């Protein structure tokens, strides 16, 4: 049967049988170097597993030799207790390990998706007629293979290294000659296993190539169903589909055959050392090995080394080959942009273009009304933190709505990523949070995942920690607890809405006094958390401390504006100096045990908000901005 022909308009993919490991290693080095601190923290937690493994066999040996066989049962029980108690710290390490795992896993998947999308867009712009669905498989199926495989490999490899180190140290402490029996089958099995890596990677590459070819064929077929029926080409299309499916089946069977070789390697590594130790036990005992040391060595081999080797080989055989091939298939994509120093999230691919831009924008609420914005030009760069300040009624909320695409300007242009605003792009580009947060009846999990339904529990946990939602989560009991909006304070509602926006993490986040119901400490924590995201942050500020945290400050006085840093504005803007003087007394903390105020507006004397019906702007605009910014927006 002939190999499937490439998609129309595309050149056949050159064979990449050799050097896959080299290419992946070359890209992996800078990725891991940027996360050295994360790796070291993982290693620190894993030392507890080393201690557990070492004391497990050593305690058993001492319990026999210095306890039960020596006629001191209490001493034997104490050594067994030491071996048992060593398990507890290792269990505590699990939380620390999983807490750091996301810092290695999520940036990898995000970078791979950006590579695939960047390559697809570049290819589509360069060859519009030659586009295929190949990148669809990479963005969805293959990126998830890489994400899950990398997570499993990190966990398994970490456990293997420290478990084996603990077992080897224990064998050396009991009797160095024990290594002469344990190490040879381990080395032989490992060599046999390593010999299967490259062939398995080649078979896995064949399978993924067939998967991409089938995805491209399915995409073309779905788009051309009417033409296929009209031309009577159904039989030919079915035949091509069967051929592509057969290719996948053949690759899967080849993978299965090589997996049989790996089963043999696993048996040599995991089953032979205990067997050889039992066969050599008479000779060892005649030459000075104590019974306790023999039992301790068997404990190391059966309870530590064998499970660790089996787990590693199983992981590498089922996931390692796929991971290597998937990562290799991304190496010919354009590299992702530079990552942020924390490695948690990364900036958009087009880092040179402003996320949002106003070009000579004018906005008025009617033909005869005075403009609220008058020929305003403004750009917000990726990663920038911009604060907007001004007296009530100066147009801050109007600016937020226009920048977020909720209101169309009377004149001028609003651009996102260098292109005119389109309603279809709204959910992927920005989130606008108004002062009055929208929370619906349902579970806390559903409220938080409203803008990102696929958010994982790990992402939610990171968000809860970043924004300080722990008290609310503790009060409700769990993420699946029912949430009744009427029973939440205004501050708690804002925290839920902020968590929703944090999980969505779009390129542009606009907070229109969305932290006004929080105390200064909670507001500071929230703004620092949002500023740490790679996207741009625009905050309509109501406290001087909030404005000072920004990279730039835009002072609005009706259609007149001035932009600069806080230091610059104190010299050049009389209005900003006046606002700073009014704000200073309100900078004292207004908090109750660190929780958001129940009714800040009535209890704390905070500055008036900017309601739509009290500043000369229509009520319908305020209501519309609040609804659209918290629900998936309709086309503008």
PDB file of C-alpha atoms in Angstrom, residues 61-222:
ATOM      1  CA  UNK A  61      18.941  -4.892  59.480  1.00  0.00           C
ATOM      2  CA  UNK A  62      19.691  -3.299  62.837  1.00  0.00           C
ATOM      3  CA  UNK A  63      16.425  -4.586  64.295  1.00  0.00           C
ATOM      4  CA  UNK A  64      17.510  -8.156  63.537  1.00  0.00           C
ATOM      5  CA  UNK A  65      21.243  -8.002  64.269  1.00  0.00           C
ATOM      6  CA  UNK A  66      21.160  -5.745  67.339  1.00  0.00           C
ATOM      7  CA  UNK A  67      17.667  -6.487  68.513  1.00  0.00           C
ATOM      8  CA  UNK A  68      15.753  -9.705  68.009  1.00  0.00           C
ATOM      9  CA  UNK A  69      18.693 -11.997  67.147  1.00  0.00           C
ATOM     10  CA  UNK A  70      20.743 -10.481  69.971  1.00  0.00           C
ATOM     11  CA  UNK A  71      18.020 -11.149  72.539  1.00  0.00           C
ATOM     12  CA  UNK A  72      17.004  -7.494  72.860  1.00  0.00           C
ATOM     13  CA  UNK A  73      13.455  -7.324  71.469  1.00  0.00           C
ATOM     14  CA  UNK A  74      12.899  -3.751  72.701  1.00  0.00           C
ATOM     15  CA  UNK A  75      15.888  -2.559  70.701  1.00  0.00           C
ATOM     16  CA  UNK A  76      14.548  -4.393  67.671  1.00  0.00           C
ATOM     17  CA  UNK A  77      11.163  -2.734  68.045  1.00  0.00           C
ATOM     18  CA  UNK A  78      12.777   0.680  68.345  1.00  0.00           C
ATOM     19  CA  UNK A  79      14.716   0.183  65.085  1.00  0.00           C
ATOM     20  CA  UNK A  80      11.552  -0.952  63.335  1.00  0.00           C
ATOM     21  CA  UNK A  81       9.801   2.131  64.690  1.00  0.00           C
ATOM     22  CA  UNK A  82      12.568   4.306  63.217  1.00  0.00           C
ATOM     23  CA  UNK A  83      12.061   2.681  59.818  1.00  0.00           C
ATOM     24  CA  UNK A  84       8.290   3.163  60.062  1.00  0.00           C
ATOM     25  CA  UNK A  85       8.421   6.784  61.240  1.00  0.00           C
ATOM     26  CA  UNK A  86      10.729   7.669  58.337  1.00  0.00           C
ATOM     27  CA  UNK A  87       7.731   7.248  56.038  1.00  0.00           C
ATOM     28  CA  UNK A  88       5.926  10.267  57.514  1.00  0.00           C
ATOM     29  CA  UNK A  89       8.318  13.044  56.375  1.00  0.00           C
ATOM     30  CA  UNK A  90       8.397  11.514  52.896  1.00  0.00           C
ATOM     31  CA  UNK A  91       4.618  11.781  52.732  1.00  0.00           C
ATOM     32  CA  UNK A  92       4.845  15.439  53.712  1.00  0.00           C
ATOM     33  CA  UNK A  93       7.242  15.964  50.812  1.00  0.00           C
ATOM     34  CA  UNK A  94       4.487  15.081  48.364  1.00  0.00           C
ATOM     35  CA  UNK A  95       2.752  18.404  48.909  1.00  0.00           C
ATOM     36  CA  UNK A  96       5.931  20.367  48.335  1.00  0.00           C
ATOM     37  CA  UNK A  97       6.752  18.396  45.205  1.00  0.00           C
ATOM     38  CA  UNK A  98       3.343  18.887  43.619  1.00  0.00           C
ATOM     39  CA  UNK A  99       3.379  22.544  44.585  1.00  0.00           C
ATOM     40  CA  UNK A 100       6.477  23.101  42.447  1.00  0.00           C
ATOM     41  CA  UNK A 101       5.546  20.734  39.634  1.00  0.00           C
ATOM     42  CA  UNK A 102       3.262  23.260  37.924  1.00  0.00           C
ATOM     43  CA  UNK A 103       6.201  25.668  37.628  1.00  0.00           C
ATOM     44  CA  UNK A 104       7.905  23.150  35.330  1.00  0.00           C
ATOM     45  CA  UNK A 105       4.904  21.721  33.503  1.00  0.00           C
ATOM     46  CA  UNK A 106       2.604  24.597  32.573  1.00  0.00           C
ATOM     47  CA  UNK A 107       5.280  26.817  30.940  1.00  0.00           C
ATOM     48  CA  UNK A 108       6.289  23.880  28.719  1.00  0.00           C
ATOM     49  CA  UNK A 109       2.785  23.377  27.345  1.00  0.00           C
ATOM     50  CA  UNK A 110       2.251  27.120  26.886  1.00  0.00           C
ATOM     51  CA  UNK A 111       5.503  27.435  24.963  1.00  0.00           C
ATOM     52  CA  UNK A 112       4.672  24.496  22.689  1.00  0.00           C
ATOM     53  CA  UNK A 113       1.221  25.878  21.901  1.00  0.00           C
ATOM     54  CA  UNK A 114       2.737  29.236  21.011  1.00  0.00           C
ATOM     55  CA  UNK A 115       5.245  27.521  18.742  1.00  0.00           C
ATOM     56  CA  UNK A 116       2.517  25.641  16.888  1.00  0.00           C
ATOM     57  CA  UNK A 117       0.238  28.662  16.579  1.00  0.00           C
ATOM     58  CA  UNK A 118       3.106  30.887  15.447  1.00  0.00           C
ATOM     59  CA  UNK A 119       4.128  28.366  12.808  1.00  0.00           C
ATOM     60  CA  UNK A 120       0.551  27.940  11.614  1.00  0.00           C
ATOM     61  CA  UNK A 121      -0.010  31.682  11.324  1.00  0.00           C
ATOM     62  CA  UNK A 122       3.320  32.243   9.590  1.00  0.00           C
ATOM     63  CA  UNK A 123       2.613  29.438   7.156  1.00  0.00           C
ATOM     64  CA  UNK A 124      -0.891  30.677   6.455  1.00  0.00           C
ATOM     65  CA  UNK A 125       0.357  34.202   5.739  1.00  0.00           C
ATOM     66  CA  UNK A 126       3.179  32.962   3.525  1.00  0.00           C
ATOM     67  CA  UNK A 127       1.166  30.261   1.695  1.00  0.00           C
ATOM     68  CA  UNK A 128      -2.573  30.865   2.094  1.00  0.00           C
ATOM     69  CA  UNK A 129      -3.425  28.086  -0.320  1.00  0.00           C
ATOM     70  CA  UNK A 130      -1.273  25.505   1.411  1.00  0.00           C
ATOM     71  CA  UNK A 131      -2.718  25.546   4.902  1.00  0.00           C
ATOM     72  CA  UNK A 132      -3.372  22.211   6.605  1.00  0.00           C
ATOM     73  CA  UNK A 133      -4.770  20.963   9.881  1.00  0.00           C
ATOM     74  CA  UNK A 134      -1.399  19.664  11.043  1.00  0.00           C
ATOM     75  CA  UNK A 135      -1.030  22.324  13.742  1.00  0.00           C
ATOM     76  CA  UNK A 136      -4.452  21.409  15.096  1.00  0.00           C
ATOM     77  CA  UNK A 137      -3.037  18.081  16.241  1.00  0.00           C
ATOM     78  CA  UNK A 138      -0.066  19.853  17.803  1.00  0.00           C
ATOM     79  CA  UNK A 139      -2.065  22.494  19.652  1.00  0.00           C
ATOM     80  CA  UNK A 140      -4.542  19.980  21.049  1.00  0.00           C
ATOM     81  CA  UNK A 141      -3.408  16.357  21.117  1.00  0.00           C
ATOM     82  CA  UNK A 142       0.375  16.642  20.990  1.00  0.00           C
ATOM     83  CA  UNK A 143       0.760  19.555  23.411  1.00  0.00           C
ATOM     84  CA  UNK A 144      -1.280  17.640  25.988  1.00  0.00           C
ATOM     85  CA  UNK A 145       0.877  14.545  25.414  1.00  0.00           C
ATOM     86  CA  UNK A 146       3.935  16.700  26.131  1.00  0.00           C
ATOM     87  CA  UNK A 147       2.363  18.294  29.199  1.00  0.00           C
ATOM     88  CA  UNK A 148       1.247  15.032  30.796  1.00  0.00           C
ATOM     89  CA  UNK A 149       4.398  13.186  29.762  1.00  0.00           C
ATOM     90  CA  UNK A 150       6.698  15.864  31.152  1.00  0.00           C
ATOM     91  CA  UNK A 151       4.814  15.918  34.462  1.00  0.00           C
ATOM     92  CA  UNK A 152       4.997  12.133  34.795  1.00  0.00           C
ATOM     93  CA  UNK A 153       8.655  12.028  33.791  1.00  0.00           C
ATOM     94  CA  UNK A 154       9.659  14.688  36.328  1.00  0.00           C
ATOM     95  CA  UNK A 155       7.856  12.922  39.162  1.00  0.00           C
ATOM     96  CA  UNK A 156       9.152   9.466  38.261  1.00  0.00           C
ATOM     97  CA  UNK A 157      12.734  10.494  37.539  1.00  0.00           C
ATOM     98  CA  UNK A 158      12.923  12.506  40.751  1.00  0.00           C
ATOM     99  CA  UNK A 159      11.662   9.559  42.806  1.00  0.00           C
ATOM    100  CA  UNK A 160      13.977   7.122  41.007  1.00  0.00           C
ATOM    101  CA  UNK A 161      17.134   9.174  41.586  1.00  0.00           C
ATOM    102  CA  UNK A 162      16.617   9.679  45.308  1.00  0.00           C
ATOM    103  CA  UNK A 163      15.244   6.192  45.958  1.00  0.00           C
ATOM    104  CA  UNK A 164      18.191   4.512  44.203  1.00  0.00           C
ATOM    105  CA  UNK A 165      20.626   6.821  45.984  1.00  0.00           C
ATOM    106  CA  UNK A 166      19.094   5.864  49.331  1.00  0.00           C
ATOM    107  CA  UNK A 167      19.200   2.152  48.503  1.00  0.00           C
ATOM    108  CA  UNK A 168      22.821   2.236  47.284  1.00  0.00           C
ATOM    109  CA  UNK A 169      23.878   4.187  50.381  1.00  0.00           C
ATOM    110  CA  UNK A 170      22.113   1.615  52.547  1.00  0.00           C
ATOM    111  CA  UNK A 171      23.786  -1.331  50.803  1.00  0.00           C
ATOM    112  CA  UNK A 172      27.180   0.323  51.236  1.00  0.00           C
ATOM    113  CA  UNK A 173      26.464   0.886  54.924  1.00  0.00           C
ATOM    114  CA  UNK A 174      25.440  -2.754  55.429  1.00  0.00           C
ATOM    115  CA  UNK A 175      28.071  -4.509  53.309  1.00  0.00           C
ATOM    116  CA  UNK A 176      29.831  -3.112  50.181  1.00  0.00           C
ATOM    117  CA  UNK A 177      30.066  -6.615  48.653  1.00  0.00           C
ATOM    118  CA  UNK A 178      26.290  -6.589  48.249  1.00  0.00           C
ATOM    119  CA  UNK A 179      26.720  -4.163  45.340  1.00  0.00           C
ATOM    120  CA  UNK A 180      28.654  -6.832  43.421  1.00  0.00           C
ATOM    121  CA  UNK A 181      25.442  -8.861  43.270  1.00  0.00           C
ATOM    122  CA  UNK A 182      22.888  -6.065  42.896  1.00  0.00           C
ATOM    123  CA  UNK A 183      24.539  -3.770  40.345  1.00  0.00           C
ATOM    124  CA  UNK A 184      25.388  -6.114  37.394  1.00  0.00           C
ATOM    125  CA  UNK A 185      21.770  -7.085  36.526  1.00  0.00           C
ATOM    126  CA  UNK A 186      20.700  -3.478  37.013  1.00  0.00           C
ATOM    127  CA  UNK A 187      23.354  -2.290  34.586  1.00  0.00           C
ATOM    128  CA  UNK A 188      22.555  -5.050  32.076  1.00  0.00           C
ATOM    129  CA  UNK A 189      18.825  -4.356  32.157  1.00  0.00           C
ATOM    130  CA  UNK A 190      19.372  -0.613  31.880  1.00  0.00           C
ATOM    131  CA  UNK A 191      21.622  -1.086  28.829  1.00  0.00           C
ATOM    132  CA  UNK A 192      19.022  -3.307  27.155  1.00  0.00           C
ATOM    133  CA  UNK A 193      16.349  -0.750  27.928  1.00  0.00           C
ATOM    134  CA  UNK A 194      18.381   2.171  26.584  1.00  0.00           C
ATOM    135  CA  UNK A 195      18.993   0.241  23.369  1.00  0.00           C
ATOM    136  CA  UNK A 196      15.249   0.367  22.683  1.00  0.00           C
ATOM    137  CA  UNK A 197      14.902   4.147  23.081  1.00  0.00           C
ATOM    138  CA  UNK A 198      15.826   5.252  19.558  1.00  0.00           C
ATOM    139  CA  UNK A 199      13.853   2.519  17.741  1.00  0.00           C
ATOM    140  CA  UNK A 200      10.858   3.234  19.924  1.00  0.00           C
ATOM    141  CA  UNK A 201      11.192   6.956  19.236  1.00  0.00           C
ATOM    142  CA  UNK A 202      11.257   6.253  15.495  1.00  0.00           C
ATOM    143  CA  UNK A 203       8.104   4.139  15.734  1.00  0.00           C
ATOM    144  CA  UNK A 204       6.419   6.821  17.825  1.00  0.00           C
ATOM    145  CA  UNK A 205       7.382   9.420  15.230  1.00  0.00           C
ATOM    146  CA  UNK A 206       5.769   7.300  12.544  1.00  0.00           C
ATOM    147  CA  UNK A 207       2.594   7.115  14.592  1.00  0.00           C
ATOM    148  CA  UNK A 208       2.429  10.865  15.135  1.00  0.00           C
ATOM    149  CA  UNK A 209       3.119  11.501  11.446  1.00  0.00           C
ATOM    150  CA  UNK A 210       0.175   9.262  10.617  1.00  0.00           C
ATOM    151  CA  UNK A 211      -1.910  11.089  13.207  1.00  0.00           C
ATOM    152  CA  UNK A 212      -1.112  14.463  11.629  1.00  0.00           C
ATOM    153  CA  UNK A 213      -1.810  13.133   8.135  1.00  0.00           C
ATOM    154  CA  UNK A 214      -5.164  11.769   9.269  1.00  0.00           C
ATOM    155  CA  UNK A 215      -6.032  15.083  10.973  1.00  0.00           C
ATOM    156  CA  UNK A 216      -5.218  16.982   7.783  1.00  0.00           C
ATOM    157  CA  UNK A 217      -7.250  14.530   5.690  1.00  0.00           C
ATOM    158  CA  UNK A 218     -10.214  14.787   8.062  1.00  0.00           C
ATOM    159  CA  UNK A 219     -10.071  18.571   7.921  1.00  0.00           C
ATOM    160  CA  UNK A 220     -10.066  18.638   4.127  1.00  0.00           C
ATOM    161  CA  UNK A 221     -12.836  16.064   3.952  1.00  0.00           C
ATOM    162  CA  UNK A 222     -15.083  17.942   6.382  1.00  0.00           C
TER     163      UNK A 222
END
